Short mmCIF file of C-alpha atoms and ligand atoms in Angstrom, two decimals:
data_model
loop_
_atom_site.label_atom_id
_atom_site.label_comp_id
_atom_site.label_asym_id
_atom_site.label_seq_id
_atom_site.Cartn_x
_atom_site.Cartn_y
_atom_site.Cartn_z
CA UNK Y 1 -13.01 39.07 -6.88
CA UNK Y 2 -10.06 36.75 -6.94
CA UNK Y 3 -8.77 35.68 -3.08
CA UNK Y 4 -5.20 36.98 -4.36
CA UNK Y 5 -7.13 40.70 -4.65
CA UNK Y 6 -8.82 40.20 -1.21
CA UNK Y 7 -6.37 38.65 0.53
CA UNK Y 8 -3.06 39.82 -0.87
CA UNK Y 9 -3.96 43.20 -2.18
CA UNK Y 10 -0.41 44.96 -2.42
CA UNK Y 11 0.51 41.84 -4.12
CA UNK Y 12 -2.03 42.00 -6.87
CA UNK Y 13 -1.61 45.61 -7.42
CA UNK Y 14 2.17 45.23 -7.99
CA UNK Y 15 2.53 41.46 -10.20
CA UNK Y 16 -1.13 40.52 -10.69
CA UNK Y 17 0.01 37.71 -13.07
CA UNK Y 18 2.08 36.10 -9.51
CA UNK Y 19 -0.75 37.26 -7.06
CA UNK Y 20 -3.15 35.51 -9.77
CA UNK Y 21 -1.14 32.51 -9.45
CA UNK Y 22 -0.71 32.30 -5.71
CA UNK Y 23 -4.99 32.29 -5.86
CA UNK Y 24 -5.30 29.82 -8.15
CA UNK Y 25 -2.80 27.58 -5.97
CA UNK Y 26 -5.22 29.01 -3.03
CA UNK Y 27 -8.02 27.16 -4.57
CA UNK Y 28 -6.15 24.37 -5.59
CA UNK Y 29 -5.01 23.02 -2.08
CA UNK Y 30 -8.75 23.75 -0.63
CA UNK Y 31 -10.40 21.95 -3.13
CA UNK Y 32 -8.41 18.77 -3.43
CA UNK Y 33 -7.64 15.77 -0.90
CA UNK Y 34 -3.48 16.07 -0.42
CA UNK Y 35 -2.04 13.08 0.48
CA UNK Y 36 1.46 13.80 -0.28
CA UNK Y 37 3.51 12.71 3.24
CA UNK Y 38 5.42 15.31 3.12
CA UNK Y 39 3.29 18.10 2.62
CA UNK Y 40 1.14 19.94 5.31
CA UNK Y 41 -0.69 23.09 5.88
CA UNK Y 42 0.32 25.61 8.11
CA UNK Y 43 -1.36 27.54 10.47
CA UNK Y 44 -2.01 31.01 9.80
CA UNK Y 45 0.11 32.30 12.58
CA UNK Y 46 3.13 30.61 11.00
CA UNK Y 47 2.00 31.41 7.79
CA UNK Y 48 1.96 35.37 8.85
CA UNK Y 49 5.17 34.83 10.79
CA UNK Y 50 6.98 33.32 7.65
CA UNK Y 51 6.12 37.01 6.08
CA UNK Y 52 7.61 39.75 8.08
CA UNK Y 53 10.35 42.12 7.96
CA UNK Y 54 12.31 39.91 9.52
CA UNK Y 55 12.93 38.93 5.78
CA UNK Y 56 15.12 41.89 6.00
CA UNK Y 57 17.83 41.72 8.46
CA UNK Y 58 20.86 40.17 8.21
CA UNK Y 59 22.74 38.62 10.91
CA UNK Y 60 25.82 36.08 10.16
CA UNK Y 61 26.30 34.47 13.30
CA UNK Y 62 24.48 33.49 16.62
CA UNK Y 63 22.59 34.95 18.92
CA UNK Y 64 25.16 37.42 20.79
CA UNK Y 65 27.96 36.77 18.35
CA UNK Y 66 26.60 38.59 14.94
CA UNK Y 67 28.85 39.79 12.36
CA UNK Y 68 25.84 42.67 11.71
CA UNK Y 69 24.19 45.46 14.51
CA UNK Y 70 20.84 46.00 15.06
CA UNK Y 71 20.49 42.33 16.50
CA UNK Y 72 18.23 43.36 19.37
CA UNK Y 73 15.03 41.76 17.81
CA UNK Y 74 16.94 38.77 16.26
CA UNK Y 75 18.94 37.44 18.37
CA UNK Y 76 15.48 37.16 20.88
CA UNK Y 77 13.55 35.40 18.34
CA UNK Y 78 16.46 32.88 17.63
CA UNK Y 79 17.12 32.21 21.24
CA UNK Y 80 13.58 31.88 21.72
CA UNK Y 81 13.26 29.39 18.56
CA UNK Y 82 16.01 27.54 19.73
CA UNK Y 83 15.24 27.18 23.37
CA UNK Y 84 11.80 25.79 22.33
CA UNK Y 85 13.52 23.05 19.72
CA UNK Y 86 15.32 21.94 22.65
CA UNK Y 87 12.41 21.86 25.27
CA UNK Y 88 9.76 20.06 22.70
CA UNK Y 89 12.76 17.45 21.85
CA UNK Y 90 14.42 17.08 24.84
CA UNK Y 91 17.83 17.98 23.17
CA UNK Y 92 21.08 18.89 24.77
CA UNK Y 93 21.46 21.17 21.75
CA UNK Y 94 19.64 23.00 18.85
CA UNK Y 95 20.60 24.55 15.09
CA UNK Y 96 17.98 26.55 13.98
CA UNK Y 97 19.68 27.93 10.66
CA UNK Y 98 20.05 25.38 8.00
CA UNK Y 99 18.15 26.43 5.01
CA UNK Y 100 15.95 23.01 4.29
CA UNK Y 101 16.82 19.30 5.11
CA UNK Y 102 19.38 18.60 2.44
CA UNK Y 103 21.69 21.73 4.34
CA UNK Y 104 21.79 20.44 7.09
CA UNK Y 105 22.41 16.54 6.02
CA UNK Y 106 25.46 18.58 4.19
CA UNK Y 107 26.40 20.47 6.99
CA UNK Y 108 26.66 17.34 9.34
CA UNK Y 109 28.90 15.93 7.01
CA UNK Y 110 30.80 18.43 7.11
CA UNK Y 111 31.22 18.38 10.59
CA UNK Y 112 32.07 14.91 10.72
CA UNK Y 113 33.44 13.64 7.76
CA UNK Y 114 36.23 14.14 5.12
CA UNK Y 115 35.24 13.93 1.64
CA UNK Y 116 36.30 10.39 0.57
CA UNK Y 117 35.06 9.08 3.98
CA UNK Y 118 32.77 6.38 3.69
CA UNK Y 119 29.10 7.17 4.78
CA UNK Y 120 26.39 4.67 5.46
CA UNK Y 121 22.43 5.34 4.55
CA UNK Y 122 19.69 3.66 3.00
CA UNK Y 123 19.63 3.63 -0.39
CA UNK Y 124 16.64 6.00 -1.92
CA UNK Y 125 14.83 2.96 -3.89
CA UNK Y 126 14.35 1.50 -0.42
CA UNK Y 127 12.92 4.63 0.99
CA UNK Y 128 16.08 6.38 2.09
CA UNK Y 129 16.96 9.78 1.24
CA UNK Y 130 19.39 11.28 -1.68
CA UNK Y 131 21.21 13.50 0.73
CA UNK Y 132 22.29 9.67 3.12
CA UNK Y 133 25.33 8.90 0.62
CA UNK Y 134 23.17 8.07 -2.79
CA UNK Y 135 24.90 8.36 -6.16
CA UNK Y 136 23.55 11.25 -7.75
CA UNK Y 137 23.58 13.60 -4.42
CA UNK Y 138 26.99 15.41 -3.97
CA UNK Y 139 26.59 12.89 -0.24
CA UNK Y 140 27.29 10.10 -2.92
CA UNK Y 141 29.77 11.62 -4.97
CA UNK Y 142 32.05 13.41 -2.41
CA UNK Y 143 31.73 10.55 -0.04
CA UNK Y 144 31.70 7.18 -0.47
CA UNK Y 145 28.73 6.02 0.04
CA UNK Y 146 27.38 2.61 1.33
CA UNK Y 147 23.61 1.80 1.11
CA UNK Y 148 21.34 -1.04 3.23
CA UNK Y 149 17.89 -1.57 2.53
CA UNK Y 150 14.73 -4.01 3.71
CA UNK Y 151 14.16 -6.96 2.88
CA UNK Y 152 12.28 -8.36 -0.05
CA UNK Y 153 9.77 -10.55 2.03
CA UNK Y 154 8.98 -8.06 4.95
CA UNK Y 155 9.72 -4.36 3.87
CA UNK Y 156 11.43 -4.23 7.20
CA UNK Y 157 15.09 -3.06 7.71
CA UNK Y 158 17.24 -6.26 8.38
CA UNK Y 159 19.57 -5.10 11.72
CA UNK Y 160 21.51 -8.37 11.44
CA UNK Y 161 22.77 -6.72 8.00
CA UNK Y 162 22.61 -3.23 8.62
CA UNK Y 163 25.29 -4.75 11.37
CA UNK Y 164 27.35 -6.63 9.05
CA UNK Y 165 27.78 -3.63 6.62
CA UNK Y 166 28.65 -0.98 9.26
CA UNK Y 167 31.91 -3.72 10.63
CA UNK Y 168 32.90 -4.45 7.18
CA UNK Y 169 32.82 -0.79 6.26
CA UNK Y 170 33.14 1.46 9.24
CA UNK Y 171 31.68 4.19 8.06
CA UNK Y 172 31.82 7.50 10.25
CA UNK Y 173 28.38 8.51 10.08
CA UNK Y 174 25.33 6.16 9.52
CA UNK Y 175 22.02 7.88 8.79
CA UNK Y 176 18.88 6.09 9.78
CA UNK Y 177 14.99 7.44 8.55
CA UNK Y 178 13.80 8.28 5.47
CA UNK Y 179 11.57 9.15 3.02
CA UNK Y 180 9.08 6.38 2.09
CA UNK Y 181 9.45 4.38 5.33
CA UNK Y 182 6.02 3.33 6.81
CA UNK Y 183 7.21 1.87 9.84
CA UNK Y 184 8.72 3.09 13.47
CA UNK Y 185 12.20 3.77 13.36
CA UNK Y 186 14.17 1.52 15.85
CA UNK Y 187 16.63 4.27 16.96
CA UNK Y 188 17.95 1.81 19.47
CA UNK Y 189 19.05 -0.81 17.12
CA UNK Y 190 20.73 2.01 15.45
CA UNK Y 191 22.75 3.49 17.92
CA UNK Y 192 23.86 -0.01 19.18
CA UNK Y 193 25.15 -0.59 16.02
CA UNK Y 194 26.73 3.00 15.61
CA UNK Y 195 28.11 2.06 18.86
CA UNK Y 196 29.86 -1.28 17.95
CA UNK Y 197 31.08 0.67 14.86
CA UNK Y 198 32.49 4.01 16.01
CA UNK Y 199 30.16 5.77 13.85
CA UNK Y 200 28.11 9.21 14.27
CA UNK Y 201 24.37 7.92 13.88
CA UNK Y 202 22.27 10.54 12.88
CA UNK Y 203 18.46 10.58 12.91
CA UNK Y 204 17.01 12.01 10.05
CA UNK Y 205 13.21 12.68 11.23
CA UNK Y 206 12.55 15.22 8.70
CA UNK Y 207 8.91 13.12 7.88
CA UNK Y 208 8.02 12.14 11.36
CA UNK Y 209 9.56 15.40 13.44
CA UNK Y 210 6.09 16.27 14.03
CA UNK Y 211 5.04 12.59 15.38
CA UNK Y 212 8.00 12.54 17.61
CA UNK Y 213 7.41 15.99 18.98
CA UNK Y 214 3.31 14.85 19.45
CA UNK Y 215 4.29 11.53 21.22
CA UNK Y 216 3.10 9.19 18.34
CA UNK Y 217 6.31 7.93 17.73
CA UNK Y 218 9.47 7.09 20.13
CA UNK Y 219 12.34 9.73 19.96
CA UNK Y 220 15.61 9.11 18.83
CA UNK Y 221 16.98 10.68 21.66
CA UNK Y 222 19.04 10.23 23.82
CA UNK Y 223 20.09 7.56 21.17
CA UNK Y 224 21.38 9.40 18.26
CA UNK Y 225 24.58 11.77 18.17
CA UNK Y 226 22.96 14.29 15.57
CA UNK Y 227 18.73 14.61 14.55
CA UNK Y 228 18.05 16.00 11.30
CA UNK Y 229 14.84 17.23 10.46
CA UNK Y 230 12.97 19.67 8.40
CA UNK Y 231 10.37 21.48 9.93
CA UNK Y 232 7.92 21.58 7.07
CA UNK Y 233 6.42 18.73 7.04
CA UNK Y 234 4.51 16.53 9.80
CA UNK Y 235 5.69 19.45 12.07
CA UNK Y 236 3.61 21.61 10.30
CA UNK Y 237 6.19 24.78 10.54
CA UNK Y 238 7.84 26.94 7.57
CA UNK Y 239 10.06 25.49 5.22
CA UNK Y 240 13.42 25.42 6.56
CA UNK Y 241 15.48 22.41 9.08
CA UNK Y 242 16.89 22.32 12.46
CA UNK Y 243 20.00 20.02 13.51
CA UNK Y 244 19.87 19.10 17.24
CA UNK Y 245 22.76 16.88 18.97
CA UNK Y 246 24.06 16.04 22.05
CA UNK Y 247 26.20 19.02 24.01
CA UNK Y 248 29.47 17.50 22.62
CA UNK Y 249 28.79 18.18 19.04
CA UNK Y 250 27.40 21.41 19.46
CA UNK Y 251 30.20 23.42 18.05
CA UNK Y 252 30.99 21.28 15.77
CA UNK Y 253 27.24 21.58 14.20
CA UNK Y 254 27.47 25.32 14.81
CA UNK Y 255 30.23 25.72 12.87
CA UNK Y 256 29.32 23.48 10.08
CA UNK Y 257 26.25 25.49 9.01
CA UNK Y 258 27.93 28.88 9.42
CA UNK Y 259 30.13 29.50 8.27
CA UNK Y 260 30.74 26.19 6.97
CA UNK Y 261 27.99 25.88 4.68
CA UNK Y 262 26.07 28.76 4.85
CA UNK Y 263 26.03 32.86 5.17
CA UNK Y 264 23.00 34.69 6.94
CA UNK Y 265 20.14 32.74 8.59
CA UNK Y 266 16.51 33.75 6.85
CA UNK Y 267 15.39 35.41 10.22
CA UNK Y 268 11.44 35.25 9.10
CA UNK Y 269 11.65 31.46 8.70
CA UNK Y 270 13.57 31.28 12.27
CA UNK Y 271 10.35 33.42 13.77
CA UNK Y 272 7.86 30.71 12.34
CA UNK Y 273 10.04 27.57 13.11
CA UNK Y 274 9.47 29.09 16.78
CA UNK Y 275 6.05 29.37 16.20
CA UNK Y 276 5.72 25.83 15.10
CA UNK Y 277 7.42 24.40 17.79
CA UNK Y 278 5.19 26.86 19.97
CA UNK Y 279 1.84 25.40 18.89
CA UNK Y 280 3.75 21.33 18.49
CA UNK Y 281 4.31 21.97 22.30
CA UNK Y 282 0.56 21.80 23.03
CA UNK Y 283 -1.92 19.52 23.82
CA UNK Y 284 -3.99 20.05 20.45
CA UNK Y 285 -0.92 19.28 18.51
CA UNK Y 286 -0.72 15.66 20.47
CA UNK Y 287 -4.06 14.98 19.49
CA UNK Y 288 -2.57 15.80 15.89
CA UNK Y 289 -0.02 13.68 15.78
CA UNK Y 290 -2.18 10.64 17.10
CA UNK Y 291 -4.88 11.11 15.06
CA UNK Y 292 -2.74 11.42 11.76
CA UNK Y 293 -1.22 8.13 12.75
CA UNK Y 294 -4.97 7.26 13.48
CA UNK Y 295 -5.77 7.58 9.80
CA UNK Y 296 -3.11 6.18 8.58
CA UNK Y 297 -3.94 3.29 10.09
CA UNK Y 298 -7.56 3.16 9.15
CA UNK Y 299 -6.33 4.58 5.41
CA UNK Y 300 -3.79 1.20 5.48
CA UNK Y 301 -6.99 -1.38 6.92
CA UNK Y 302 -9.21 0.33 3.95
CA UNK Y 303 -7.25 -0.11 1.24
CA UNK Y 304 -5.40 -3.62 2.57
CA UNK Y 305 -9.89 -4.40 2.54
CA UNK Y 306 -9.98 -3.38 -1.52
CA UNK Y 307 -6.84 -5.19 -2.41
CA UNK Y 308 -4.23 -3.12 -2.96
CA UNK Y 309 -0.59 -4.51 -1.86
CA UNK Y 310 1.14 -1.98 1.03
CA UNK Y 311 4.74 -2.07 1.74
CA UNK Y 312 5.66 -3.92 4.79
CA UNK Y 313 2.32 -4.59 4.84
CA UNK Y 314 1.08 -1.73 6.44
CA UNK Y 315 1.74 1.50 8.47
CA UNK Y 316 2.98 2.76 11.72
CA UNK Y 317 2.95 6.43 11.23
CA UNK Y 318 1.75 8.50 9.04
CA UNK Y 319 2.87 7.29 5.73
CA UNK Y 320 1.48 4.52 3.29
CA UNK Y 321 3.60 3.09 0.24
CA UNK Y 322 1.27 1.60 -2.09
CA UNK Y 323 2.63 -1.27 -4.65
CA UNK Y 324 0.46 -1.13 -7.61
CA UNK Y 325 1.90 -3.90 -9.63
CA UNK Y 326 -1.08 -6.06 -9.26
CA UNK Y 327 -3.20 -3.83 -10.21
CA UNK Y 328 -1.74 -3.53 -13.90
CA UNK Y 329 -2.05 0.24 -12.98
CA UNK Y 330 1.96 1.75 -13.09
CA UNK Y 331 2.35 4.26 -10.47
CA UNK Y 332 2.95 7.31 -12.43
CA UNK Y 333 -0.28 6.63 -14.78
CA UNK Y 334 -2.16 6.26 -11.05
CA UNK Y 335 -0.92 9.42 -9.94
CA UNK Y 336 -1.35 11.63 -12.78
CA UNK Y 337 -4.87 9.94 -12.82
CA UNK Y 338 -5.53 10.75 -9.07
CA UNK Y 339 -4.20 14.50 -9.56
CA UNK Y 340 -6.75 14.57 -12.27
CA UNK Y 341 -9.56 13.34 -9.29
CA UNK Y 342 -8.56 16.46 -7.15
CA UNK Y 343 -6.29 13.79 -4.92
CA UNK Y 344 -2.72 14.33 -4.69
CA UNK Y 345 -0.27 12.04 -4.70
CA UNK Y 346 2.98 10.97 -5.58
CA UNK Y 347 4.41 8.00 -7.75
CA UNK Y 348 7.05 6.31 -5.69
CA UNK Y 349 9.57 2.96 -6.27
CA UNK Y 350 9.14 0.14 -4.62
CA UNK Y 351 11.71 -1.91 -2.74
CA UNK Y 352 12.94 -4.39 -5.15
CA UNK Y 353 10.98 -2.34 -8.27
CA UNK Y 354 11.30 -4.21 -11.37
CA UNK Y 355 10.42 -0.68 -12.98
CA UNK Y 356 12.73 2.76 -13.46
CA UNK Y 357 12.55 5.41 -10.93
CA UNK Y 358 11.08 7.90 -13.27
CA UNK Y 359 8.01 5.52 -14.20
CA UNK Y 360 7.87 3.17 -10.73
CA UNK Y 361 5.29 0.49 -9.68
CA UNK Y 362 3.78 2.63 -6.42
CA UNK Y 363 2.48 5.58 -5.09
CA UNK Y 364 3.09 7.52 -1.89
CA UNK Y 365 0.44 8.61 0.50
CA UNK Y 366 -0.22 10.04 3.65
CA UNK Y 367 -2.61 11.43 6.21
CA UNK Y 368 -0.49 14.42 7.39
CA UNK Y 369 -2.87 17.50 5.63
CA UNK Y 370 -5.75 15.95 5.81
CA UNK Y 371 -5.91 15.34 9.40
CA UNK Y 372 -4.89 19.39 9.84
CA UNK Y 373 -8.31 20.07 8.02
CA UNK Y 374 -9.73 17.90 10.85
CA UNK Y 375 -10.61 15.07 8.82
CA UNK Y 376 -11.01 11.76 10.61
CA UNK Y 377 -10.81 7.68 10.60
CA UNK Y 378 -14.47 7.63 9.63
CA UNK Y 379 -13.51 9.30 6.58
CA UNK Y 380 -11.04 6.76 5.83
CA UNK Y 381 -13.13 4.33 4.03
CA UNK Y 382 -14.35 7.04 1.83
CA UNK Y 383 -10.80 8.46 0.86
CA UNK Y 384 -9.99 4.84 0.09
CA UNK Y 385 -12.89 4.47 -2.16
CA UNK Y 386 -11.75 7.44 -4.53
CA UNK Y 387 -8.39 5.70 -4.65
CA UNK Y 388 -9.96 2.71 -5.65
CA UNK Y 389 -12.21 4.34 -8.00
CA UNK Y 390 -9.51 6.59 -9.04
CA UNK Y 391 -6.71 3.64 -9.98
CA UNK Y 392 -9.22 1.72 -11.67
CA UNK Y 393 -9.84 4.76 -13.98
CA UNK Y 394 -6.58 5.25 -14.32
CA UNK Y 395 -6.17 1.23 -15.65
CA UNK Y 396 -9.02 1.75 -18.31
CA UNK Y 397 -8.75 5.29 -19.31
CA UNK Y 398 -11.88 6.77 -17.84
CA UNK Y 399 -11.59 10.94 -17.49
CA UNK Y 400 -15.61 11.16 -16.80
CA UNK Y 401 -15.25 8.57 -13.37
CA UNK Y 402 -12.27 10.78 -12.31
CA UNK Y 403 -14.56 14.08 -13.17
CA UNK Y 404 -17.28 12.62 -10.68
CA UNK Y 405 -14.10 12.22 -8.37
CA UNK Y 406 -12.77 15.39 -8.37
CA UNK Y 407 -16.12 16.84 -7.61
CA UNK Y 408 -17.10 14.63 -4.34
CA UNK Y 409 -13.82 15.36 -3.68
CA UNK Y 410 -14.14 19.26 -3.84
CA UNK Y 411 -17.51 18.68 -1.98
CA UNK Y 412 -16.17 16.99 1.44
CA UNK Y 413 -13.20 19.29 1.34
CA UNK Y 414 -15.50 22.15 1.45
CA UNK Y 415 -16.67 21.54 4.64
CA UNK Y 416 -13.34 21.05 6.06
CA UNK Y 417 -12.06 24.25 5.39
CA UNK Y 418 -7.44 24.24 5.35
CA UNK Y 419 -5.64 25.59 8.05
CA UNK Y 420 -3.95 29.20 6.66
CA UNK Y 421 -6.12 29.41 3.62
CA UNK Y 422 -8.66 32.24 2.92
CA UNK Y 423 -12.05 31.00 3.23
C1 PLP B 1 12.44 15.87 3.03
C2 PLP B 1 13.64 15.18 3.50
C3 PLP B 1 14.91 15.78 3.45
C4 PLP B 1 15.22 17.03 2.67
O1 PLP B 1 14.51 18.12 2.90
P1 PLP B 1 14.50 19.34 1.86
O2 PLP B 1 13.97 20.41 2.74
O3 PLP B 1 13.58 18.92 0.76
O4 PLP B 1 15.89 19.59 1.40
C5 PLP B 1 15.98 15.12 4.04
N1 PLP B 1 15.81 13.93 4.61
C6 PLP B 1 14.62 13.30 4.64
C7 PLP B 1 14.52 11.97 5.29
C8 PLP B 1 13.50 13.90 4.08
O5 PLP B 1 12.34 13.26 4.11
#
């Protein structure tokens, strides 16, 4: 019998073609090594709370100020979400509603800004995000948009011209973090520059969230005016964001993402974001966060040992950028090669890429889901054997070495069984 027909049973009666599907993906994330940074596992408490009928309440508003009765439930398990974002971050103040991360990037703009207003980010070939001013995002288009970067010999953010731009442009919001940045995020540097500029700094943590909130990496606050972050992915909660700030801008967040931006809050996601931050306030989840920095290190020493170029050199957190241009290997041919060997990846740019984004010179890894199946740095040097093995494939075209892969692969992950999955 199929795990969907075990596990989901009213599902497979009713759409066996989806609950068929939702198996097969079942299978597909126990068997293979995911090294995708910004993909996790959840637990199986978050996963059950993310599928209640909570799903089926509406309630515009905030907690004693709904547009909708029958709150009595709701408003308890949004306080309670809430109060714990602010306890695990140490934040004057707490959103709990925005949809995913690029809502509530939106919504701070629109608490802040005008559109026309210039905006300062990094720029997404340098490991920014779209939604921190980039052309194509409506950020870039409705706002006008100013981009800094690292530098060519380092891979490190240059402060002295991060500086330079936010004087000569006075932006009103500058957005540090991002999305393919291996190393820690000097939220200090930031503000004092925000400072000298009369900008809003926010700090986007949406890939380290669950570092900060497990001690493995400094917080941005009391530094930052607004944090972004998702809480999907080192966090290891439900898809969905939270926007926390200092008590000043708390009504000015509030009423940016509703009714600015958005209508009714998904009430099942705001019962498992509580139960993320529930289990990220415990010791366990500490250990978490160090170890997947940990193996990110050992991951970055392993595969720095078999040659392969890193960004910056290395890693701080939990997040490798791999520049495959020596290898003669383009990043997209590596990844589609890897996903063939049961590991999952992404193909990334490069700072500086000679290459288009669609077909770049890197990948993107990280040690985020496989340290929640309890893998360790011991493993390291064997995970960065099958990239070796898996690249060099990839260069001369060999499906039978990536076969072998994908089944040594399967084999370890079997006895690290995921977080949330059926057995
Ligand atoms: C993932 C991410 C986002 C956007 O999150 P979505 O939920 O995909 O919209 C925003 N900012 C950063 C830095 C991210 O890494």
């Amino acid at each position: 019998m199929s795990n969907a027909a075990t596990h989901h049973p009213a599902l497979a009666a009713a759409d066996p073609e989806i609950a068929a599907l939702v198996g097969a993906e079942e299978r597909l994330q126990a068997e293979t090594l995911r090294l995708i940074p910004s993909e996790n596992y959840v637990s199986a408490a978050v996963l059950e709370a993310s599928g209640t009928v909570l799903q089926n309440k509406y309630s515009e508003g905030y907690p004693g100020r709904r547009y909708y009765e029958g709150q009595q439930n709701i408003d308890q398990v949004e306080t309670l979400a809430v109060e714990r974002a602010k306890t695990l971050f140490g934040a004057d103040h707490a959103n709990v509603q925005p949809y995913s991360g690029s809502p509530a990037n939106l919504a701070v703009y629109l608490a802040f800004a005008k559109p026309g207003d210039t905006v300062m980010g990094m720029a997404l070939p340098m490991g920014g995000h779209l939604t921190h001013g980039w052309g194509v995002s409506a950020t870039g288009t409705w706002f006008r948009g100013v981009q800094y970067g690292v530098r060519q010999d380092t891979g490190l953010v240059d402060f002295d011209e991060v500086r330079d731009l936010a004087l000569a442009e006075r932006p009103k919001l500058i957005f540090c973090g991002g999305t393919a940045l291996p190393r820690t995020i000097d939220f200090a540097a930031y503000a004092e520059i925000a400072r000298e500029a009369g900008a809003v700094l926010v700090a986007d943590i949406a890939h380290i969230a669950g570092l900060i909130a497990g001690g493995a990496h400094p917080s941005p606050v009391p530094h930052a005016d607004v944090i972004s972050t998702t809480t999907h992915k080192t966090l290891r909660g439900p898809r969905g964001a939270m926007l926390m700030s200092r008590a000043e801008h708390a009504k000015a967040i509030d009423k940016a993402v509703f009714p600015g931006l958005q209508g009714g809050p998904h009430n099942q996601t705001t019962a498992a974001i509580a139960v993320a931050l529930h289990e990220a306030s415990g010791p366990a989840f500490r250990d978490y966060a160090h170890a997947v920095v940990a193996n990110a290190r050992a991951l970055a020493d392993a595969l720095l040992a078999r040659g392969f170029d890193l960004v910056s050199g290395g890693t701080d957190n939990h997040l490798i950028l791999m520049d495959l241009t020596a290898k003669e290997v383009p990043g997209k041919i590596a990844a589609k090669a890897l996903d063939r060997a049961g590991i999952v990846v992404n193909y990334n740019t490069v700072p500086y890429d000679p290459r288009r984004p669609f077909d770049p010179s890197g990948i993107r890894i990280g040690t985020p889901s496989l340290t929640s199946r309890g893998l360790d740095d011991t493993h390291m040097p064997l995970v960065a054997d099958w990239i070796t093995r898996g690249v060099a494939a990839a260069g001369r075209g060999d499906e039978d070495a990536l076969k072998v892969i994908r089944s040594e692969v399967a084999e370890l992950m079997a006895a690290f069984p995921a977080p949330g999955l059926p057995l």
